[in-house]
Every structure is written in structure tokens, then in C-alpha cells.
Amino acid sequence: MPTESTFPKLDIPNIDLWGFLFERKDKPFPDDKVIYTDADTSRSYTYGQVRSTATDFGKGLKSQWDWQKGDVLALYTPNCIDTPAIIWGTHWAGGIISPANPGYTPDELAFQLKDAGAKGLVTQREFLKAAREAAKKVGLPEDRIILIGDERDESGRFKHFLNIRNMSGTSRFRRAKIDPKKDLAFLVYSSGTTGHPKGVMLSHENIVANVLMLKVGEAGNLSWDGGIDGKGDRLLAFLPFFHIYGLTCLIHQSIYTGLQLVVMCKFDLESFCKHIQNYAITFAYVVPPVVLLLGKSPIIDKYNLSSIRMMNSGAAPLTRDLVDAVYKRLKIPIKQGYGLSETSPTTHTQPWEDWNKTIGSVGRLLPNQVAKYMSAEEKEVPAGQVGELWLKGPNVFQGYLNNPEGTKNAKTADGYFKTGDVGYQDEKGNFYITDRVKELIKYKGFQVPPAELEGLLAAHSEIDDVAVIGIYNKDQATEVPRAYVVPKKGVKADAETERRIVSFLASKVANHKRLRGGVRFVDQIPKSTSGKILRRLLKEHAAAEEKSQKAKL
């Protein structure tokens, strides 16, 4: 039998995100509560300022760009405290937000702009060159590129978002009417194992449901002094807002619960520690590579991190060794959660009070969901046996944009999402993730599709055939991409050729997709009779190679 959440069932209101966040009757904090603070400049937004700025921006979209319901606004920017107002202003006008990794090359960004049908692009001055190039490739006019952040465009060609206002001076523009179950709030892109990234369609209901589910999951057992609330907790935000983890767990959870979110534009360990100390941060969402640094880096000793009550790790599996090392050094407890872009994202989390009882588990199933583990023959397996995790709930996505076949393969007729992750549950209802059916490489929480890298590498003049797999790097506590290359006849299989191949790919992809696992030269790529790359054999080869190297030490 499928497993239902042991949490009490929630009443998910039939309401869009704007109404959910800004027209609520149960808001437990005042309008002048500071919600978003820039970690470096201390510039901030109160709840009331976010609402008014978003309203002005939404009216400006309708006034200046004739914004229509369903139009897509793309974001190409690192973390910025202006981002929330942009998001909800677009929702006010009936639009959809599609965030893109600011590390994308112009070609990668252009694909997303075209696939999403973006009618506008938001960026920061530092990223204007790439943004303009991508916009040109897809025919997006330059006057549809606008800026956020503290820096302005000296030439005056590109408006700051605060200048996208209703110039008519009338109040004729009204908030768009939204069907929460059908209308999309976000179009986030999740890398598949083949081809280009897929547009994950998330409705207003999906995000509303997940915010409420997450609030229950983070409430904790108050007798344990657990749980985060809006009475004094401060969260440090370095996880990218362009990723669903940051979008929901940081941006949405903070304004719904009344948490102060101290926003870093990107991760830097020294800055991370400094901000925890200076802002008395009490909670942080992290990823395993950051946990590794907390356990080992000498930088940590320079700062007082004692204000932290708990950290939550997600995006990739977390080992007991890492958790134990941090607790031994800093007395900071770290629990784990689980989720995917297709589930808005959070589906499981460890209860605060159980953080050290079930290390290695991703926790319990959050409210309003049903889960089951399935065999390769798609038969349900009992507790304790390994299978692929399937999930169903109000947080499960609508489907993949322009990809009915992908949607059909990922969702069953009765609404289950096939996660592609393998694991099991114990008899107490704790869930474990042990492997992936899918072949995605996860580098520090970012998804790297091997087929994309293979397609680019295959075009290299010195490569005859190629396969890419993920190799676990213990020093970085993450997978890294490695290429297995069959060189063309006459090409030397040496360090200089490896350097050229690594540099070639680095010039064509975002930073997280680079070949940090290096290149291995082979005589042939193992393939099935149908021509599919047998990555399992390459992983076995890599494991044997590592074992042999250790034996020589």
C-alpha cells in the first residue's frame, strides 16, 4: 500500500500566490517587518515595501509593455533583494517567471528564452553583454531588457525596473484573475539526461501547497526548542534564487512566515561566516559541499557561529561523516531534506528533534502527499526493499513545457511523479535515497546532463567518441563530470590533449558543467546493441581505477 504522510492533512486554499501572500487575514507580523536584507549593503525591504514595489512593477508591465496573462518574464541574475518584488509584480500582472542560471552562456540562455517564449528579460549590469547577445539570438527587443540591483546602465539604454511604472497616472489597471490550479507561476528548467533542459511547469497551487507543507515540516517539536518562526529567526540565503530550492524555501517561506532573509549574491565561505556572526543568523539551508567546509576549513575558526540553531541540507545526499564532523567542531545540528524541481520542491524533511537519530535519512513525508517505492517492473515494493520513489500530491508539477512525451514518461495517469531516485523507507516512516535511476550528474546541487556535454565534446576535432559520467569527489563532497574520450587517429592521449578538451568545453558551458573530473582516454566507449552508452560499466571502471590507485599509495 502507498504510504501517506503522518502529518495532519492541510487545507490548501484555492488562491493564487498574490492573494496567499498579500491578502491574507492571518499575517502574524506587521507591514513594517523587515523581510529581505542585502548582506553586503544592508539595503532592505519590509513586507509592505515588497507589496507596494511589486504592485507598481505589475502596473508598469501592463502600462508600458501591454503585459498579458500568461506572458513569461525571464530572470538572468544572481541573488538580489529586488527579485521578490519582480516575481510578485509579474504575478500581479498575470505573468509567469522563468529564472535562468546567471552562469549560462548566451547560447544556453537563448535556448531557455526561446523555449519559454519570454517576453522580457531581467538582469544586472554585470550580465548585460551576455543577456543582450542571447536576446538578439531569439529576437527579443533590447527595450525588453531591464535591470535590478544597485548598479545602473550609464548609457541609459536599459531601464532599471523601478522605472517600469504606470505612466498614465490612472488606476485603470487591475490585478489579473488567476486559476490557481491551472495557471502557471513559475517555469523552472530542469536538466534531463538527454538533450536540452526541460521547462518544469509549476502552478500557483503547487507553490502555495509547498509553502504550507514546508511550514509544517520546519515547525519542529516546540518542547525541543525546535522550529523556525517569524519572532526572531534570521535565515542566511546564498542558495540561488534561480533554483526551486531557493525560490520556495527562501523567498516564499521567509515572507509567508515573517522571517528575515539575509541575502548573499553568491556563496563565499569567508562572507558566509562573517554574515552569520554579524547578523546573528539562526538558520541556514545548505548543500553538502558547504557542510564539508564547515567541518574542515580553518576559516571557520575566525568567526563566532554560535547563533545557528539548525542547518538543513538538501540538493544532494549527505553522509553521517559530514554531519558528525560539523557537530563535533561547532555543535551545529544539521538535518536533511529532499525535493525536486517537479515537486515545488520539498517533499521530505527530518524533524528538528530527530536530526541525530536518523542521519542519512531525508526524513518524513510532508503533508498531503502519498509515496511508494516501485520495482523496475513498476510493482510496489514493501518497506525495507529498494525501489524507485514515486510521489503524488498538490505540489507535483503540471508537466514539461512543449514536451508531452517527457510528461507522459514522468507522470502516471493517476498523478504519480516518477522521481528517478532510488531508495527505501524503514518501518518507522523514514525515507532514504540511495541512488538515481536517471543519469544526471549532481555537482553541488546543480544538475549536469551528460548527454549535453557529450554532444558538445563530440564536435571537438580531436575526439572520435565520448561519454560523460559523474565521479564522486570526496574532497569537494560532490559529484564532478568526467569525460571518457576515444581520441581521433594520430591524436596523442596525453595531458596537453586533455587540457585542450577541458578548455574547449569550459568555453561553451556554464561553470557547474565543466570537466572537473578530468578526461580519461579509452580505446572504445561501452555501448549496448542499440547504441546506448553503458555508463554503469564506466562507473565500474572508475571505481576499479580509484581502488588501484589507493592500493599503490
XYZ file of C-alpha atoms in Angstrom:
553
model
C 0.000 0.000 0.000
C 1.255 3.533 -0.753
C 2.499 5.490 2.250
C 0.544 8.548 3.314
C 2.089 11.379 5.287
C 1.769 11.019 9.056
C 1.341 14.787 9.385
C -2.249 16.068 9.713
C -3.734 16.908 6.336
C -3.601 20.582 5.370
C -6.376 22.660 3.854
C -4.774 24.053 0.677
C -6.680 27.256 -0.191
C -7.808 27.760 -3.773
C -5.927 31.026 -4.127
C -3.144 32.484 -6.257
C 0.225 33.449 -4.797
C -0.549 37.166 -4.615
C -3.705 36.586 -2.617
C -1.964 33.961 -0.489
C 0.899 36.294 0.455
C -0.575 39.791 0.354
C -4.298 39.500 1.068
C -4.152 37.103 3.998
C -6.099 37.752 7.200
C -3.791 35.727 9.466
C -0.469 37.538 8.958
C 1.301 37.298 12.357
C 3.680 40.227 11.795
C 3.340 43.934 10.887
C 3.787 45.504 7.467
C 6.993 47.212 8.615
C 8.693 43.887 9.431
C 11.993 43.718 7.515
C 11.943 40.590 5.331
C 14.804 40.906 2.815
C 18.199 42.415 3.667
C 21.224 42.686 1.395
C 24.059 41.054 3.354
C 26.726 43.436 1.999
C 24.947 46.797 1.798
C 22.172 46.307 4.404
C 19.662 47.670 1.886
C 16.329 46.112 2.791
C 12.645 45.619 2.038
C 9.877 45.421 4.598
C 6.815 43.305 3.876
C 4.879 46.462 2.983
C 7.638 47.711 0.682
C 7.734 44.406 -1.209
C 3.962 44.584 -1.718
C 3.935 48.210 -2.914
C 7.012 47.797 -5.148
C 5.548 44.664 -6.692
C 2.230 46.403 -7.314
C 3.975 49.328 -9.037
C 6.024 46.954 -11.191
C 2.966 44.907 -12.137
C 1.085 48.041 -13.181
C 4.157 49.178 -15.106
C 4.273 45.923 -17.052
C 0.668 46.405 -18.085
C 1.135 50.092 -18.853
C 4.468 50.085 -20.697
C 4.664 46.564 -22.136
C 0.967 45.765 -22.547
C 1.582 42.674 -20.413
C -0.907 39.863 -20.967
C -1.892 36.956 -18.761
C 0.478 34.061 -19.403
C 3.383 36.185 -20.670
C 6.777 34.973 -19.448
C 9.419 37.138 -17.786
C 12.880 35.557 -17.625
C 15.355 36.307 -14.827
C 19.101 36.131 -15.510
C 20.633 37.367 -12.302
C 22.433 36.283 -9.151
C 20.599 36.661 -5.844
C 19.220 40.138 -5.305
C 16.717 41.553 -2.816
C 14.850 43.157 -5.743
C 13.959 39.703 -7.086
C 10.890 39.062 -4.856
C 9.182 42.277 -5.964
C 9.889 41.380 -9.594
C 8.377 37.923 -9.104
C 5.154 39.024 -7.447
C 4.776 42.109 -9.619
C 4.827 39.780 -12.622
C 2.253 37.539 -10.921
C 0.099 40.601 -10.171
C 0.053 41.236 -13.920
C -0.796 37.602 -14.666
C 2.673 36.650 -15.836
C 4.951 33.664 -15.352
C 8.515 33.827 -14.014
C 11.251 31.745 -15.660
C 14.561 32.041 -13.769
C 17.831 31.170 -15.540
C 21.280 30.460 -14.150
C 23.407 33.650 -14.437
C 26.319 31.348 -15.241
C 24.684 30.384 -18.532
C 26.440 31.194 -21.771
C 24.460 33.286 -24.289
C 23.585 30.118 -26.200
C 22.283 28.370 -23.083
C 20.250 31.411 -22.089
C 18.930 31.815 -25.642
C 17.570 28.263 -25.568
C 15.586 28.969 -22.421
C 14.315 32.330 -23.696
C 13.089 30.727 -26.904
C 11.631 27.611 -25.306
C 9.802 29.626 -22.638
C 8.630 32.243 -25.136
C 9.971 35.008 -22.887
C 8.519 38.488 -23.490
C 11.073 40.236 -21.274
C 14.400 39.682 -19.531
C 15.610 40.903 -16.133
C 19.340 41.019 -15.424
C 22.034 43.044 -13.679
C 24.504 45.404 -15.303
C 27.374 42.918 -14.978
C 25.464 40.409 -17.106
C 24.199 42.785 -19.781
C 26.599 41.647 -22.509
C 25.518 38.003 -22.358
C 21.865 38.992 -21.894
C 21.928 41.220 -24.981
C 23.603 38.523 -27.057
C 21.035 35.908 -26.015
C 18.138 38.297 -26.603
C 19.431 39.089 -30.076
C 19.609 35.390 -30.933
C 15.899 34.937 -30.187
C 14.617 38.276 -31.482
C 13.799 39.776 -28.083
C 13.970 43.594 -28.408
C 16.589 45.338 -26.272
C 13.948 47.604 -24.749
C 12.553 44.460 -23.121
C 15.761 44.003 -21.096
C 15.647 45.680 -17.691
C 17.991 45.864 -14.704
C 17.749 45.170 -10.989
C 20.316 45.722 -8.263
C 22.296 48.780 -7.223
C 24.139 49.456 -10.492
C 22.552 51.401 -13.334
C 23.339 51.441 -17.034
C 25.331 54.645 -17.668
C 24.262 54.748 -21.315
C 20.610 54.951 -20.291
C 19.615 52.360 -22.887
C 18.461 49.838 -20.313
C 15.895 50.870 -17.740
C 16.055 49.951 -14.098
C 12.964 48.004 -13.026
C 11.888 50.873 -10.744
C 11.323 52.913 -13.924
C 8.856 50.343 -15.284
C 5.874 52.160 -13.866
C 2.372 53.097 -14.832
C 2.938 56.456 -16.522
C -0.721 57.186 -17.195
C -1.340 58.284 -13.630
C -4.632 56.398 -13.537
C -5.700 53.350 -11.569
C -7.313 51.590 -14.522
C -5.057 48.531 -14.224
C -6.350 45.680 -12.122
C -4.716 42.540 -10.802
C -5.039 39.603 -13.181
C -7.532 36.868 -12.376
C -5.733 33.585 -11.803
C -6.879 29.983 -11.723
C -4.506 28.603 -9.056
C -4.778 25.016 -10.243
C -4.152 25.664 -13.934
C -2.281 28.956 -14.312
C 1.494 28.800 -14.053
C 3.509 30.813 -11.550
C 6.954 29.527 -12.497
C 8.661 27.857 -15.400
C 11.897 26.461 -13.983
C 14.315 24.485 -16.096
C 15.484 21.053 -15.031
C 18.215 19.288 -16.961
C 17.257 15.971 -18.496
C 19.618 13.125 -19.244
C 19.139 13.695 -22.952
C 19.019 16.890 -24.975
C 18.184 20.327 -23.627
C 16.818 21.270 -20.195
C 13.087 20.771 -19.709
C 10.703 23.524 -18.659
C 9.001 22.407 -15.426
C 5.534 23.970 -15.239
C 4.608 24.909 -11.663
C 1.167 26.330 -10.919
C 0.205 28.808 -8.221
C -1.387 25.952 -6.292
C 1.851 23.930 -6.465
C 3.825 26.687 -4.714
C 1.083 27.632 -2.233
C 0.823 23.978 -1.221
C 4.564 23.556 -0.818
C 4.963 26.702 1.282
C 2.288 25.412 3.675
C 3.819 21.914 3.671
C 7.265 23.313 4.373
C 5.970 25.430 7.248
C 4.664 22.283 8.923
C 7.913 20.442 8.262
C 10.034 23.229 9.768
C 7.780 23.773 12.792
C 9.635 21.200 14.863
C 8.694 19.924 18.285
C 8.488 23.030 20.420
C 9.334 21.045 23.547
C 12.711 20.506 21.894
C 13.017 24.260 21.219
C 12.879 23.480 17.542
C 11.282 25.045 14.505
C 11.726 28.374 12.774
C 9.257 31.214 13.096
C 8.939 34.923 12.451
C 9.588 36.001 16.034
C 13.327 36.301 15.747
C 14.774 33.813 13.320
C 17.130 35.091 10.644
C 17.951 32.961 7.609
C 21.090 33.354 5.505
C 20.372 32.991 1.801
C 23.170 32.014 -0.541
C 21.341 29.221 -2.374
C 20.474 30.568 -5.823
C 17.073 32.132 -6.301
C 17.040 30.788 -9.869
C 16.777 27.264 -8.402
C 13.480 25.975 -6.996
C 15.193 25.261 -3.645
C 15.916 28.971 -3.206
C 12.659 30.148 -4.775
C 10.393 28.286 -2.368
C 12.411 27.598 0.770
C 14.000 31.053 0.894
C 11.976 33.686 -0.989
C 8.472 32.362 -0.327
C 8.924 30.814 3.095
C 10.512 33.971 4.513
C 7.721 36.339 3.512
C 4.946 33.916 4.493
C 6.389 33.105 7.916
C 7.828 36.565 8.585
C 11.490 35.561 8.666
C 14.302 37.992 7.975
C 16.223 36.700 4.965
C 19.786 37.991 4.759
C 20.682 37.680 1.077
C 24.130 36.888 -0.330
C 24.590 37.334 -4.085
C 26.608 34.095 -4.182
C 28.437 31.745 -1.824
C 31.819 32.612 -0.369
C 32.911 30.843 2.816
C 34.503 33.853 4.497
C 31.483 36.033 3.746
C 29.142 33.241 4.839
C 30.817 33.057 8.263
C 31.078 36.823 8.608
C 27.374 37.315 7.903
C 26.357 34.588 10.360
C 28.361 36.379 13.037
C 27.334 39.944 12.182
C 23.613 39.278 11.625
C 23.262 36.602 14.343
C 21.888 34.148 11.785
C 19.866 31.340 13.364
C 19.121 29.019 10.417
C 20.564 28.250 7.006
C 19.683 25.992 4.103
C 22.913 24.464 2.818
C 24.288 21.783 0.495
C 26.836 19.020 1.287
C 29.910 20.853 -0.086
C 29.230 23.695 2.383
C 28.845 21.172 5.203
C 32.244 19.774 4.215
C 33.836 23.228 4.501
C 32.251 23.803 7.906
C 33.849 20.610 9.122
C 37.337 21.194 7.704
C 38.185 24.758 6.701
C 40.481 26.801 9.003
C 38.486 29.922 8.054
C 35.705 28.734 10.360
C 37.852 29.292 13.464
C 37.960 33.059 12.860
C 34.224 33.533 13.423
C 31.544 33.006 16.048
C 28.812 30.845 14.544
C 27.077 30.036 17.827
C 23.828 31.828 16.884
C 22.972 28.988 14.446
C 20.260 26.743 15.896
C 19.995 24.377 12.933
C 21.001 23.882 9.309
C 19.090 21.939 6.688
C 20.986 20.235 3.885
C 19.410 19.372 0.565
C 20.036 19.067 -3.197
C 22.308 16.009 -2.786
C 22.838 13.146 -0.319
C 24.536 13.926 2.991
C 26.766 11.433 4.812
C 26.987 10.770 8.545
C 30.699 11.625 8.486
C 29.977 15.202 7.396
C 27.189 15.721 9.931
C 29.259 14.311 12.782
C 32.325 16.376 11.868
C 30.395 19.670 11.947
C 28.597 18.869 15.177
C 31.820 17.822 16.870
C 33.533 21.014 15.779
C 30.765 23.618 16.055
C 27.865 21.965 17.917
C 25.622 22.916 14.977
C 22.979 20.256 14.249
C 22.308 19.513 10.571
C 19.167 17.774 9.369
C 18.370 16.702 5.833
C 15.519 17.194 3.390
C 14.585 16.073 -0.093
C 12.780 17.508 -3.070
C 12.865 18.097 -6.810
C 12.009 20.859 -9.238
C 8.962 18.830 -10.243
C 7.664 18.791 -6.646
C 7.995 22.532 -5.964
C 10.432 21.249 -4.337
C 10.241 19.926 -0.756
C 8.642 16.518 -0.208
C 10.521 15.242 2.871
C 12.388 16.667 5.820
C 13.852 15.352 9.028
C 12.051 16.645 12.113
C 14.229 19.003 14.129
C 14.167 16.754 17.155
C 15.254 13.702 15.091
C 18.255 15.248 13.356
C 20.777 12.928 15.061
C 18.550 9.837 15.274
C 18.187 9.126 11.556
C 21.301 10.633 9.959
C 21.352 9.610 6.302
C 17.568 9.718 6.056
C 15.864 12.532 4.135
C 13.161 12.444 6.786
C 9.421 12.043 6.779
C 6.911 12.629 4.014
C 5.403 16.120 4.296
C 1.605 16.628 4.488
C -0.913 15.937 1.706
C 1.359 13.539 -0.177
C 1.342 9.851 -0.994
C 4.535 7.931 -1.792
C 5.540 4.463 -2.895
C 8.702 2.676 -3.968
C 8.409 0.778 -7.233
C 10.398 -2.057 -8.784
C 11.843 -1.918 -12.304
C 8.674 -3.770 -13.377
C 6.629 -0.950 -11.788
C 5.337 -3.125 -8.962
C 5.207 -1.635 -5.475
C 7.827 -2.992 -3.071
C 7.321 -3.272 0.721
C 9.089 -1.185 3.379
C 12.766 -2.001 3.601
C 13.106 -3.006 -0.047
C 14.784 -0.766 -2.618
C 12.817 0.774 -5.462
C 12.198 3.991 -7.401
C 10.370 6.658 -5.404
C 7.014 7.790 -6.819
C 5.167 10.760 -5.306
C 1.687 12.263 -5.579
C 0.366 15.489 -4.056
C -0.770 19.094 -4.715
C 2.887 20.131 -5.082
C 3.514 17.898 -8.120
C 4.115 19.861 -11.318
C 1.737 20.252 -14.257
C 4.106 18.771 -16.822
C 7.047 19.707 -19.040
C 6.587 22.652 -21.405
C 6.324 21.700 -25.082
C 7.196 18.123 -24.152
C 4.146 15.839 -23.941
C 6.292 12.725 -24.309
C 8.512 13.755 -21.403
C 5.439 14.499 -19.298
C 3.896 11.131 -20.145
C 7.100 9.333 -19.124
C 7.378 11.251 -15.835
C 3.751 11.274 -14.626
C 1.316 8.397 -14.383
C -2.325 8.606 -15.370
C -3.314 8.672 -11.697
C -0.969 11.562 -10.864
C 2.216 9.974 -9.521
C 5.544 11.587 -10.408
C 8.355 9.122 -11.061
C 11.278 10.813 -9.319
C 14.026 8.710 -10.890
C 15.593 8.410 -7.430
C 16.111 5.014 -5.834
C 15.825 4.246 -2.131
C 13.641 2.716 0.551
C 11.664 3.533 3.690
C 12.048 1.947 7.090
C 9.226 0.684 9.275
C 9.099 3.986 11.177
C 8.340 6.004 8.035
C 11.820 7.449 7.477
C 12.758 7.701 3.806
C 16.204 7.043 2.357
C 17.591 7.937 -1.083
C 20.481 5.730 -2.163
C 20.941 6.196 -5.913
C 19.406 7.574 -9.098
C 17.688 5.856 -11.958
C 18.366 8.905 -14.033
C 21.891 9.583 -15.182
C 22.068 13.221 -14.193
C 25.287 14.329 -12.549
C 24.749 16.482 -9.476
C 27.528 18.999 -8.980
C 26.967 20.919 -5.721
C 23.215 20.654 -6.188
C 23.314 21.725 -9.852
C 22.110 19.250 -12.444
C 24.533 18.385 -15.236
C 23.094 16.332 -18.107
C 25.829 14.078 -19.520
C 24.222 13.916 -22.964
C 24.516 17.696 -23.355
C 28.245 17.608 -22.631
C 28.704 14.612 -24.911
C 27.004 16.459 -27.745
C 29.376 19.399 -27.395
C 32.504 17.266 -26.971
C 31.641 15.117 -29.973
C 32.160 18.201 -32.140
C 35.770 18.572 -30.980
C 38.203 17.966 -33.816
C 40.358 15.591 -31.752
C 37.566 13.373 -30.413
C 36.229 10.249 -32.119
C 33.760 9.179 -29.438
C 32.939 10.304 -25.913
C 30.908 9.507 -22.820
C 30.448 11.578 -19.648
C 29.732 10.269 -16.161
C 29.696 11.681 -12.645
C 32.557 10.776 -10.320
C 32.232 11.387 -6.590
C 34.967 13.722 -5.353
C 35.402 13.237 -1.621
C 37.409 16.441 -1.166
C 34.547 18.525 -2.580
C 31.739 16.288 -1.258
C 30.048 16.299 -4.634
C 29.934 14.577 -7.996
C 32.032 16.083 -10.783
C 31.742 15.426 -14.539
C 34.426 13.258 -16.150
C 34.757 12.571 -19.883
C 35.878 9.241 -21.314
C 37.320 10.034 -24.717
C 38.293 7.961 -27.731
C 40.829 10.237 -29.487
C 40.939 10.505 -33.266
C 43.663 8.578 -35.010
C 47.007 10.343 -34.685
C 45.947 12.399 -31.633
C 48.134 11.865 -28.577
C 46.346 10.690 -25.450
C 48.339 12.992 -23.187
C 47.964 15.784 -20.645
C 48.159 18.503 -23.302
C 45.260 16.996 -25.257
C 43.289 16.699 -22.006
C 43.937 20.377 -21.282
C 42.648 21.387 -24.736
C 39.489 19.294 -24.346
C 38.744 20.655 -20.864
C 39.292 24.251 -22.048
C 37.155 23.676 -25.141
C 34.160 22.576 -23.088
C 34.677 25.275 -20.448
C 34.262 27.908 -23.173
C 30.860 26.530 -24.115
C 29.067 25.759 -20.859
C 28.156 27.250 -17.515
C 30.678 26.929 -14.707
C 28.968 23.974 -12.987
C 29.167 21.843 -16.159
C 32.950 21.911 -16.533
C 35.018 18.712 -16.573
C 36.247 18.894 -13.000
C 36.697 15.130 -13.071
C 39.135 15.441 -15.973
C 39.474 13.297 -19.073
C 40.295 9.612 -19.388
C 41.401 8.253 -22.742
C 39.974 4.868 -23.771
C 40.007 2.646 -26.868
C 36.220 2.476 -27.074
C 33.047 3.571 -25.297
C 30.988 0.642 -23.957
C 27.565 0.587 -25.605
C 24.522 -1.656 -25.843
C 23.410 -3.255 -29.088
C 21.026 -0.338 -29.582
C 23.908 2.125 -29.251
C 23.115 3.386 -25.738
C 26.151 4.285 -23.654
C 26.635 1.826 -20.793
C 27.570 4.332 -18.124
C 27.362 1.656 -15.461
C 30.433 -0.033 -16.945
C 32.329 3.253 -16.996
C 31.440 3.837 -13.337
C 32.702 0.364 -12.505
C 35.897 1.122 -14.420
C 36.314 4.388 -12.498
C 35.767 2.629 -9.162
C 38.367 -0.035 -10.052
C 40.822 2.680 -11.116
C 40.384 4.505 -7.810
C 40.825 1.287 -5.845
C 44.020 0.506 -7.758
C 45.426 3.984 -7.084
C 44.732 3.655 -3.347
C 46.490 0.286 -3.305
C 49.611 1.910 -4.746
C 49.739 4.588 -2.041
